[in-house]
Tab-separated table of C-alpha atoms and ligand atoms in Angstrom:
chain	number	residue	atom	x	y	z
A	25	UNK	CA	0.070	0.421	0.470
A	26	UNK	CA	2.949	1.837	1.208
A	27	UNK	CA	4.232	4.261	-1.882
A	28	UNK	CA	6.960	6.427	-2.322
A	29	UNK	CA	5.882	10.056	-2.573
A	30	UNK	CA	9.836	11.030	-2.734
A	31	UNK	CA	9.540	7.874	-5.712
A	32	UNK	CA	5.948	9.450	-7.413
A	33	UNK	CA	6.482	13.175	-7.723
A	34	UNK	CA	7.490	14.781	-10.596
A	35	UNK	CA	10.824	17.785	-10.062
A	36	UNK	CA	9.703	21.100	-10.263
A	37	UNK	CA	13.013	22.845	-11.519
A	38	UNK	CA	12.649	25.604	-13.201
A	39	UNK	CA	8.766	25.869	-13.156
A	40	UNK	CA	7.271	29.470	-12.211
A	41	UNK	CA	5.622	28.932	-9.410
A	42	UNK	CA	1.923	30.708	-10.355
A	43	UNK	CA	2.466	29.215	-13.507
A	44	UNK	CA	2.084	25.512	-11.662
A	45	UNK	CA	-0.631	24.214	-9.269
A	46	UNK	CA	-0.786	24.887	-5.312
A	47	UNK	CA	1.026	21.388	-4.184
A	48	UNK	CA	-0.480	20.151	-0.694
A	49	UNK	CA	1.089	18.236	0.918
A	50	UNK	CA	-2.006	17.001	3.998
A	51	UNK	CA	-1.850	15.454	7.024
A	52	UNK	CA	-4.478	13.799	7.760
A	53	UNK	CA	-7.795	12.442	5.989
A	54	UNK	CA	-10.385	11.750	8.959
A	55	UNK	CA	-13.584	14.499	9.700
A	56	UNK	CA	-12.283	17.532	7.402
A	57	UNK	CA	-9.016	15.325	5.471
A	58	UNK	CA	-11.440	13.629	3.557
A	59	UNK	CA	-13.692	16.248	3.396
A	60	UNK	CA	-11.290	18.428	2.227
A	61	UNK	CA	-10.301	15.906	-0.239
A	62	UNK	CA	-13.302	16.062	-1.889
A	63	UNK	CA	-14.609	19.327	-2.026
A	64	UNK	CA	-10.978	19.918	-3.461
A	65	UNK	CA	-12.347	17.790	-6.359
A	66	UNK	CA	-15.825	18.299	-6.163
A	67	UNK	CA	-15.015	21.796	-7.080
A	68	UNK	CA	-12.048	21.546	-8.656
A	69	UNK	CA	-12.570	24.294	-11.102
A	70	UNK	CA	-14.443	26.791	-9.348
A	71	UNK	CA	-11.850	26.940	-7.189
A	72	UNK	CA	-8.922	27.227	-9.531
A	73	UNK	CA	-11.003	29.962	-11.000
A	74	UNK	CA	-11.073	31.512	-8.045
A	75	UNK	CA	-7.259	30.827	-7.054
A	76	UNK	CA	-6.157	31.055	-11.082
A	77	UNK	CA	-4.876	27.927	-10.301
A	78	UNK	CA	-4.750	24.709	-10.071
A	79	UNK	CA	-4.943	23.353	-6.180
A	80	UNK	CA	-3.526	19.977	-5.564
A	81	UNK	CA	-3.908	17.017	-3.077
A	82	UNK	CA	-0.021	15.840	-4.657
A	83	UNK	CA	1.028	13.848	-0.761
A	84	UNK	CA	-1.047	12.250	2.578
A	85	UNK	CA	0.721	11.129	5.321
A	86	UNK	CA	-2.213	9.079	7.223
A	87	UNK	CA	-1.175	5.754	10.219
A	88	UNK	CA	-4.170	3.661	9.006
A	89	UNK	CA	-2.825	3.076	5.070
A	90	UNK	CA	-5.546	1.408	3.584
A	91	UNK	CA	-8.132	3.616	4.846
A	92	UNK	CA	-6.792	5.904	3.158
A	93	UNK	CA	-6.150	4.871	-0.233
A	94	UNK	CA	-9.682	4.264	0.529
A	95	UNK	CA	-10.210	7.696	0.242
A	96	UNK	CA	-7.790	9.047	-1.949
A	97	UNK	CA	-7.617	6.905	-4.555
A	98	UNK	CA	-4.482	5.127	-6.521
A	99	UNK	CA	-2.513	9.090	-7.872
A	100	UNK	CA	-1.862	10.226	-4.636
A	101	UNK	CA	1.483	9.151	-3.087
A	102	UNK	CA	1.034	7.750	0.750
A	103	UNK	CA	2.778	7.209	3.493
A	104	UNK	CA	2.297	6.799	6.959
A	105	UNK	CA	5.485	9.796	8.283
A	106	UNK	CA	4.234	12.820	8.398
A	107	UNK	CA	7.324	14.873	8.801
A	108	UNK	CA	8.157	13.022	5.639
A	109	UNK	CA	5.374	15.378	4.285
A	110	UNK	CA	5.565	18.015	6.567
A	111	UNK	CA	9.419	18.923	5.061
A	112	UNK	CA	9.558	17.248	2.019
A	113	UNK	CA	10.430	19.779	-1.182
A	114	UNK	CA	8.299	19.231	-4.118
A	115	UNK	CA	5.267	20.626	-1.491
A	116	UNK	CA	4.210	24.719	-1.040
A	117	UNK	CA	1.835	24.204	1.571
A	118	UNK	CA	1.280	21.718	4.639
A	119	UNK	CA	-2.621	20.841	5.598
A	120	UNK	CA	-2.512	19.987	9.381
A	121	UNK	CA	-6.007	18.587	9.540
A	122	UNK	CA	-4.190	15.118	12.437
A	123	UNK	CA	-5.218	16.998	15.209
A	124	UNK	CA	-3.663	17.492	18.744
A	125	UNK	CA	-0.304	19.846	19.648
A	126	UNK	CA	2.747	17.587	20.831
A	127	UNK	CA	3.228	16.356	17.599
A	128	UNK	CA	1.606	17.810	14.835
A	129	UNK	CA	3.092	21.577	16.692
A	130	UNK	CA	6.616	19.593	15.516
A	131	UNK	CA	5.262	18.666	11.667
A	132	UNK	CA	3.758	22.124	11.364
A	133	UNK	CA	7.384	23.760	13.049
A	134	UNK	CA	9.017	21.500	11.143
A	135	UNK	CA	7.012	22.292	7.824
A	136	UNK	CA	7.303	26.398	8.205
A	137	UNK	CA	10.872	25.814	8.562
A	138	UNK	CA	11.135	24.132	5.517
A	139	UNK	CA	9.679	27.985	3.932
A	140	UNK	CA	6.274	25.776	3.595
A	141	UNK	CA	2.950	28.197	4.487
A	142	UNK	CA	0.956	25.815	6.443
A	143	UNK	CA	-3.136	25.177	6.784
A	144	UNK	CA	-4.507	23.789	9.768
A	145	UNK	CA	-7.864	23.708	11.735
A	146	UNK	CA	-6.512	22.444	14.858
A	147	UNK	CA	-7.358	25.267	17.364
A	148	UNK	CA	-5.993	23.517	20.107
A	149	UNK	CA	-2.704	23.550	18.369
A	150	UNK	CA	-2.881	27.207	17.696
A	151	UNK	CA	-4.209	28.007	20.989
A	152	UNK	CA	-1.514	26.302	23.096
A	153	UNK	CA	1.642	26.747	20.805
A	154	UNK	CA	0.321	29.862	18.667
A	155	UNK	CA	2.956	32.112	19.547
A	156	UNK	CA	5.606	30.208	19.260
A	157	UNK	CA	3.870	29.186	15.285
A	158	UNK	CA	2.839	32.559	14.526
A	159	UNK	CA	6.323	34.223	15.609
A	160	UNK	CA	8.521	31.304	13.521
A	161	UNK	CA	6.536	32.072	10.331
A	162	UNK	CA	7.372	35.681	10.413
A	163	UNK	CA	10.657	35.146	10.899
A	164	UNK	CA	10.387	32.535	7.628
A	165	UNK	CA	8.246	34.541	5.863
A	166	UNK	CA	5.238	31.995	5.046
A	167	UNK	CA	1.628	32.137	6.414
A	168	UNK	CA	0.254	30.595	8.846
A	169	UNK	CA	-4.395	29.852	7.665
A	170	UNK	CA	-6.708	28.639	10.767
A	171	UNK	CA	-10.558	29.283	9.376
A	172	UNK	CA	-11.083	25.683	9.985
A	173	UNK	CA	-10.714	26.250	14.029
A	174	UNK	CA	-12.858	28.636	13.990
A	175	UNK	CA	-16.653	28.605	14.026
A	176	UNK	CA	-16.088	26.428	10.746
A	177	UNK	CA	-17.601	27.023	8.239
A	178	UNK	CA	-18.282	30.659	9.453
A	179	UNK	CA	-15.778	33.203	8.335
A	180	UNK	CA	-14.648	34.225	11.365
A	181	UNK	CA	-11.427	35.346	10.832
A	182	UNK	CA	-11.791	37.147	7.419
A	183	UNK	CA	-14.525	39.046	8.879
A	184	UNK	CA	-13.054	39.980	12.308
A	185	UNK	CA	-8.818	40.268	10.436
A	186	UNK	CA	-10.359	41.866	7.443
A	187	UNK	CA	-14.362	42.855	6.706
A	188	UNK	CA	-14.246	44.278	10.336
A	189	UNK	CA	-10.648	45.933	10.228
A	190	UNK	CA	-11.487	49.786	10.614
A	191	UNK	CA	-13.437	49.170	13.859
A	192	UNK	CA	-12.072	49.145	17.550
A	193	UNK	CA	-13.991	46.046	19.044
A	194	UNK	CA	-15.159	46.002	21.848
A	195	UNK	CA	-17.056	42.382	22.166
A	196	UNK	CA	-17.160	38.432	20.750
A	197	UNK	CA	-19.589	36.535	21.578
A	198	UNK	CA	-20.857	32.964	20.760
A	199	UNK	CA	-22.175	30.193	20.184
A	200	UNK	CA	-18.488	28.477	19.286
A	201	UNK	CA	-18.475	25.043	19.990
A	202	UNK	CA	-21.244	22.367	17.634
A	203	UNK	CA	-21.067	19.824	19.962
A	204	UNK	CA	-22.726	21.009	22.540
A	205	UNK	CA	-25.049	23.229	20.881
A	206	UNK	CA	-26.633	20.061	19.564
A	207	UNK	CA	-26.432	17.828	23.391
A	208	UNK	CA	-28.401	21.155	24.358
A	209	UNK	CA	-30.517	21.353	21.671
A	210	UNK	CA	-31.311	17.622	21.385
A	211	UNK	CA	-31.757	17.480	25.518
A	212	UNK	CA	-33.731	20.695	25.488
A	213	UNK	CA	-36.444	19.324	21.821
A	214	UNK	CA	-36.467	15.724	21.794
A	215	UNK	CA	-36.062	15.540	25.722
A	216	UNK	CA	-32.943	13.626	24.907
A	217	UNK	CA	-30.698	12.571	28.178
A	218	UNK	CA	-26.586	13.815	28.434
A	219	UNK	CA	-25.335	10.826	27.238
A	220	UNK	CA	-27.639	9.671	23.965
A	221	UNK	CA	-27.023	13.022	22.875
A	222	UNK	CA	-23.146	13.157	22.697
A	223	UNK	CA	-23.483	9.652	21.620
A	224	UNK	CA	-24.503	10.761	18.984
A	225	UNK	CA	-22.557	13.899	18.201
A	226	UNK	CA	-20.373	11.036	18.135
A	227	UNK	CA	-21.692	9.534	15.725
A	228	UNK	CA	-21.989	12.830	13.661
A	229	UNK	CA	-19.023	13.672	13.638
A	230	UNK	CA	-18.619	16.874	15.465
A	231	UNK	CA	-17.202	15.048	18.692
A	232	UNK	CA	-13.564	16.178	19.562
A	233	UNK	CA	-10.752	12.946	19.229
A	234	UNK	CA	-11.888	13.804	23.285
A	235	UNK	CA	-15.015	14.482	23.587
A	236	UNK	CA	-14.400	16.110	27.260
A	237	UNK	CA	-12.592	18.490	24.853
A	238	UNK	CA	-16.700	20.087	24.144
A	239	UNK	CA	-18.309	19.261	26.667
A	240	UNK	CA	-15.722	21.190	29.423
A	241	UNK	CA	-15.525	23.987	27.283
A	242	UNK	CA	-12.182	24.318	26.594
A	243	UNK	CA	-12.608	23.853	22.264
A	244	UNK	CA	-14.445	26.596	22.292
A	245	UNK	CA	-11.803	28.021	24.502
A	246	UNK	CA	-9.338	26.800	21.979
A	247	UNK	CA	-11.572	28.941	19.872
A	248	UNK	CA	-12.298	31.942	21.996
A	249	UNK	CA	-7.927	32.452	22.729
A	250	UNK	CA	-7.816	32.489	18.713
A	251	UNK	CA	-11.403	34.994	18.757
A	252	UNK	CA	-10.007	37.934	21.402
A	253	UNK	CA	-6.326	37.870	19.818
A	254	UNK	CA	-7.827	39.209	16.679
A	255	UNK	CA	-10.557	41.304	18.065
A	256	UNK	CA	-8.507	43.446	20.065
A	257	UNK	CA	-4.537	42.712	18.780
A	258	UNK	CA	-3.196	40.672	22.049
A	259	UNK	CA	-1.056	38.057	22.004
A	260	UNK	CA	-3.092	34.058	21.896
A	261	UNK	CA	-3.410	33.633	25.981
A	262	UNK	CA	-5.478	29.897	26.661
A	263	UNK	CA	-4.663	29.684	30.062
A	264	UNK	CA	-6.623	33.166	30.293
A	265	UNK	CA	-9.379	31.787	30.140
A	266	UNK	CA	-12.067	31.247	32.520
A	267	UNK	CA	-13.389	28.245	31.729
A	268	UNK	CA	-16.604	25.817	32.318
A	269	UNK	CA	-18.383	23.591	30.688
A	270	UNK	CA	-22.435	22.211	31.063
A	271	UNK	CA	-21.092	18.520	32.745
A	272	UNK	CA	-22.559	20.239	35.714
A	273	UNK	CA	-26.204	22.116	34.048
A	274	UNK	CA	-28.998	20.637	35.363
A	275	UNK	CA	-32.100	20.080	33.220
A	276	UNK	CA	-34.171	22.052	35.994
A	277	UNK	CA	-32.051	25.140	35.369
A	278	UNK	CA	-32.749	24.482	31.480
A	279	UNK	CA	-36.636	24.485	33.144
A	280	UNK	CA	-36.109	26.897	34.896
A	281	UNK	CA	-34.797	29.383	32.435
A	282	UNK	CA	-37.712	29.057	30.471
A	283	UNK	CA	-39.951	30.486	32.635
A	284	UNK	CA	-38.325	32.592	32.716
A	285	UNK	CA	-38.126	33.656	29.262
A	286	UNK	CA	-34.416	32.684	28.533
A	287	UNK	CA	-33.261	29.839	26.745
A	288	UNK	CA	-29.468	29.042	29.083
A	289	UNK	CA	-26.331	28.340	25.546
A	290	UNK	CA	-22.717	27.738	25.956
A	291	UNK	CA	-21.552	31.183	25.185
A	292	UNK	CA	-17.402	31.929	24.541
A	293	UNK	CA	-17.111	35.320	25.056
A	294	UNK	CA	-14.396	37.867	25.241
A	295	UNK	CA	-15.316	40.797	26.443
A	296	UNK	CA	-12.998	44.840	25.788
A	297	UNK	CA	-12.876	46.748	29.499
A	298	UNK	CA	-11.393	49.994	30.595
A	299	UNK	CA	-9.647	47.350	33.302
A	300	UNK	CA	-8.489	44.357	30.849
A	301	UNK	CA	-10.630	41.392	28.816
A	302	UNK	CA	-13.092	39.547	29.883
A	303	UNK	CA	-12.571	35.557	28.602
A	304	UNK	CA	-14.876	33.217	29.212
A	305	UNK	CA	-16.908	29.964	27.836
A	306	UNK	CA	-19.664	29.394	30.473
A	307	UNK	CA	-23.328	28.403	30.316
A	308	UNK	CA	-25.779	31.766	30.323
A	309	UNK	CA	-29.589	32.364	29.472
A	310	UNK	CA	-29.857	34.353	26.286
A	311	UNK	CA	-32.776	36.038	25.719
A	312	UNK	CA	-35.239	33.511	24.032
A	313	UNK	CA	-36.437	36.121	21.722
A	314	UNK	CA	-32.743	36.664	21.331
A	315	UNK	CA	-31.174	35.478	17.421
A	316	UNK	CA	-28.299	33.719	19.583
A	317	UNK	CA	-31.321	31.772	21.384
A	318	UNK	CA	-32.628	29.994	18.035
A	319	UNK	CA	-29.422	29.558	17.277
A	320	UNK	CA	-29.999	25.389	16.872
A	321	UNK	CA	-28.432	21.614	16.772
A	322	UNK	CA	-24.954	21.246	15.521
A	323	UNK	CA	-25.478	25.504	14.474
A	324	UNK	CA	-22.460	28.253	15.544
A	325	UNK	CA	-23.474	31.709	15.786
A	326	UNK	CA	-20.872	34.412	16.460
A	327	UNK	CA	-21.813	38.534	16.825
A	328	UNK	CA	-19.358	41.391	16.728
A	329	UNK	CA	-19.331	44.960	18.027
A	330	UNK	CA	-16.832	46.748	16.597
A	331	UNK	CA	-17.256	51.148	17.610
A	332	UNK	CA	-18.206	51.857	13.826
A	333	UNK	CA	-19.985	49.028	12.323
A	334	UNK	CA	-21.953	48.355	15.445
A	335	UNK	CA	-23.556	44.995	15.509
A	336	UNK	CA	-23.227	41.994	13.309
A	337	UNK	CA	-23.353	38.540	13.171
A	338	UNK	CA	-22.460	35.372	12.037
A	339	UNK	CA	-24.404	31.901	11.631
A	340	UNK	CA	-23.288	28.752	9.747
A	341	UNK	CA	-22.290	25.553	10.850
A	342	UNK	CA	-20.191	24.781	13.604
A	343	UNK	CA	-18.309	21.212	12.918
A	344	UNK	CA	-18.839	18.701	10.347
A	345	UNK	CA	-16.513	17.333	7.405
A	346	UNK	CA	-17.267	19.824	4.792
A	347	UNK	CA	-17.843	22.436	6.459
A	348	UNK	CA	-14.657	22.704	7.929
A	349	UNK	CA	-13.375	22.179	3.971
A	350	UNK	CA	-14.455	24.264	3.678
A	351	UNK	CA	-12.695	26.995	5.682
A	352	UNK	CA	-9.888	24.861	4.665
A	353	UNK	CA	-9.848	25.703	1.220
A	354	UNK	CA	-10.616	28.893	0.857
A	355	UNK	CA	-7.507	29.318	3.202
A	356	UNK	CA	-5.897	27.788	0.062
A	357	UNK	CA	-7.066	29.006	-2.206
A	358	UNK	CA	-5.407	32.476	-0.501
A	359	UNK	CA	-2.311	30.517	-0.343
A	360	UNK	CA	-2.113	30.606	-3.789
A	361	UNK	CA	-2.696	33.999	-4.129
A	362	UNK	CA	0.681	35.177	-2.185
A	363	UNK	CA	2.759	34.032	-4.718
A	364	UNK	CA	5.219	36.976	-5.699
A	365	UNK	CA	3.946	39.351	-3.237
A	366	UNK	CA	5.971	39.645	0.040
A	367	UNK	CA	5.034	39.160	3.653
A	368	UNK	CA	4.990	42.875	4.681
A	369	UNK	CA	2.392	43.348	2.622
A	370	UNK	CA	-0.268	39.812	3.679
A	371	UNK	CA	-2.741	39.857	6.240
A	372	UNK	CA	-1.039	39.431	9.481
A	373	UNK	CA	-2.080	36.466	11.478
A	374	UNK	CA	-3.922	37.609	13.555
A	375	UNK	CA	-5.016	40.862	11.960
A	376	UNK	CA	-2.080	42.917	13.394
A	377	UNK	CA	1.431	43.316	12.281
A	378	UNK	CA	3.138	42.213	15.891
A	379	UNK	CA	4.987	45.847	16.386
A	380	UNK	CA	1.426	46.475	17.511
A	381	UNK	CA	-0.113	43.936	19.327
A	382	UNK	CA	0.000	44.462	23.456
A	383	UNK	CA	-0.968	42.604	26.226
A	384	UNK	CA	-3.954	43.071	27.606
A	385	UNK	CA	-4.634	42.095	30.861
A	386	UNK	CA	-6.876	39.052	31.495
A	387	UNK	CA	-9.789	40.769	34.509
A	388	UNK	CA	-9.861	38.212	36.830
A	389	UNK	CA	-13.932	35.596	37.512
A	390	UNK	CA	-13.873	38.245	40.249
A	391	UNK	CA	-13.891	41.368	38.533
A	392	UNK	CA	-16.365	40.144	35.355
A	393	UNK	CA	-19.390	42.119	35.218
A	394	UNK	CA	-22.893	40.542	34.409
A	395	UNK	CA	-26.028	39.442	35.101
A	396	UNK	CA	-26.736	36.407	37.085
A	397	UNK	CA	-29.842	34.294	37.524
A	398	UNK	CA	-29.516	32.379	40.933
A	399	UNK	CA	-31.768	28.823	41.384
A	400	UNK	CA	-32.231	28.859	46.039
A	401	UNK	CA	-33.785	26.022	46.563
A	402	UNK	CA	-36.036	26.775	50.050
A	403	UNK	CA	-38.035	24.662	52.838
A	404	UNK	CA	-41.095	27.056	51.846
A	405	UNK	CA	-42.733	28.607	48.804
A	406	UNK	CA	-43.517	31.750	51.212
A	407	UNK	CA	-39.816	32.180	51.754
A	408	UNK	CA	-39.364	34.100	48.556
A	409	UNK	CA	-39.502	37.659	50.262
A	410	UNK	CA	-36.548	36.010	51.975
A	411	UNK	CA	-34.920	35.696	49.821
A	412	UNK	CA	-35.612	38.557	48.422
A	413	UNK	CA	-34.950	41.241	51.000
A	414	UNK	CA	-31.522	39.140	51.652
A	415	UNK	CA	-29.818	40.346	48.952
A	416	UNK	CA	-31.208	43.375	48.391
A	417	UNK	CA	-29.706	43.994	51.930
A	418	UNK	CA	-26.244	43.210	50.010
A	419	UNK	CA	-26.737	45.366	47.836
A	420	UNK	CA	-27.465	42.184	45.037
A	421	UNK	CA	-29.665	44.804	41.821
A	422	UNK	CA	-32.360	42.445	42.236
A	423	UNK	CA	-34.673	43.105	39.157
A	424	UNK	CA	-36.866	40.156	39.466
A	425	UNK	CA	-38.398	37.967	41.854
A	426	UNK	CA	-40.552	34.401	41.343
A	427	UNK	CA	-41.464	30.249	42.176
A	428	UNK	CA	-40.074	28.169	40.088
A	429	UNK	CA	-43.678	26.111	38.637
A	430	UNK	CA	-40.795	22.456	39.230
A	431	UNK	CA	-43.264	19.812	40.698
A	432	UNK	CA	-41.111	17.356	41.792
A	433	UNK	CA	-37.976	19.503	43.103
A	434	UNK	CA	-39.496	20.957	46.131
A	435	UNK	CA	-40.191	25.518	46.546
A	436	UNK	CA	-36.813	26.483	44.098
A	437	UNK	CA	-37.057	30.879	44.282
A	438	UNK	CA	-35.372	32.002	41.137
A	439	UNK	CA	-34.173	35.308	41.222
A	440	UNK	CA	-32.272	37.785	37.875
A	441	UNK	CA	-30.226	40.235	38.642
A	442	UNK	CA	-28.771	43.372	37.072
A	443	UNK	CA	-25.357	43.657	36.011
A	444	UNK	CA	-23.039	43.457	38.789
A	445	UNK	CA	-19.334	42.221	39.646
A	446	UNK	CA	-19.050	37.879	39.451
A	447	UNK	CA	-16.981	39.044	43.259
A	448	UNK	CA	-19.665	40.637	45.015
A	449	UNK	CA	-22.638	37.910	43.380
A	450	UNK	CA	-20.174	35.520	45.151
A	451	UNK	CA	-20.258	36.308	48.727
A	452	UNK	CA	-23.583	37.217	48.176
A	453	UNK	CA	-25.440	33.751	47.447
A	454	UNK	CA	-21.892	32.282	49.828
A	455	UNK	CA	-23.672	34.026	52.944
A	456	UNK	CA	-27.381	33.023	51.306
A	457	UNK	CA	-26.119	29.118	50.975
A	458	UNK	CA	-25.428	29.915	55.032
A	459	UNK	CA	-29.153	30.777	55.970
A	460	UNK	CA	-31.981	29.426	57.673
A	461	UNK	CA	-34.105	29.764	54.161
A	462	UNK	CA	-32.364	27.964	52.214
A	463	UNK	CA	-32.442	24.126	52.208
A	464	UNK	CA	-29.825	23.102	49.198
A	465	UNK	CA	-27.367	24.406	46.486
A	466	UNK	CA	-27.608	27.934	45.290
A	467	UNK	CA	-27.341	27.286	41.655
A	468	UNK	CA	-25.742	30.840	39.560
A	469	UNK	CA	-25.565	31.306	36.138
A	470	UNK	CA	-24.496	34.026	34.299
A	471	UNK	CA	-27.157	36.444	32.443
A	472	UNK	CA	-25.672	37.886	28.676
A	473	UNK	CA	-28.496	40.118	26.776
A	474	UNK	CA	-26.049	40.316	23.880
A	475	UNK	CA	-27.528	43.736	23.425
A	476	UNK	CA	-25.421	46.687	20.892
B	8	LIG	N1	-15.642	19.792	18.554
B	8	LIG	C1	-15.655	20.639	17.639
B	8	LIG	C2	-17.068	20.954	18.196
B	8	LIG	C3	-15.751	21.050	16.128
B	8	LIG	O1	-17.997	20.219	18.592
B	8	LIG	O2	-17.630	22.665	17.500
B	8	LIG	C4	-15.663	22.493	14.963
B	8	LIG	O3	-14.183	22.366	15.895
């Protein structure tokens, strides 16, 4: 099955780069790689018409060579050595769609050191090693593109880096993990349990190799670091993101949120404030009438608030084989158009040139400023007033207090607060928890109005 790429490629010496197809080496031919291969073949003529030249996959590295041969056919050399592809002299662009962070970092850095452009859909790799990878790319004058790493089919990196380039971006917020949105939608609309909904997401190819990345919010946090870097001109800083997934979320809160006129979504939020930036991923209540509340299934939705543009919103598939391929190939078309350009003339990797990047301070959890939802189990329904009074006495801006319409759980007081620092909410809830009226653990979730 193994065919040696070195023996099967034609030498390129003396052929002007722009006259011949862009030659792509691919590492990984799983969900994203196979989709990329298929779409490149199917839309060959249109893609070449837009790129000004053909784009050909000329070599593929895969772990399972017989499976890979079944996808790419007989004409393309296969190897099980990714480094061979990353450093091969006849490759112009490395497409890394294998995932993971350790070996993938080595392949990408090797390709860059060998003067190759890189296209990747690997958000974990860039969130953790982006600073090193982008610095190496600058040093070697090559491009690293990653549209497929964030909200796959939505061209949000292009929108931030190019379409919104006139703006001072104030915030970016959205549903940026298809798997968790799929799970939340299935649980709410079809009454599926968590495990059943996750199994469906895995079967459809939405989930990461380790689905804990999805359900614990890590995948969304990876994507948020890339969005924030492009929005604010700050380096990628995964460690600064406050991350909370959906595993602790209870069905009763989904129902109580509905009662109050909200839906719960896993949101990634990057907000610039005077004191620094908030970077956070968490399940949050969104008004049921808001467009974001209607982003369902594996779809993603992202809003960007620019000072000149106002709020813009982007919607599209957040996971999937050809949906990600759409973004990977868009990056390849950009690469095909790069020949003859000087690195300084290109769109910078993170939207800002390196000298213009700034380290914005990441705000701690206690400083995050939002409205809150509290669900307070009480011994008796008439303790609703005691709960409201307790919070008001601690200067929590209580806006709405109602009894939950949940029969199974015992009396529950639902509270919606106005905006308050998380630190003050935490202190008040801690004290409330110890009061005689309270019969169990108080649940708090943030409320996001996502208003312009
Ligand atoms: N596991 C990811 C998601 C795939 O569900 O969004 C696309 O990045």
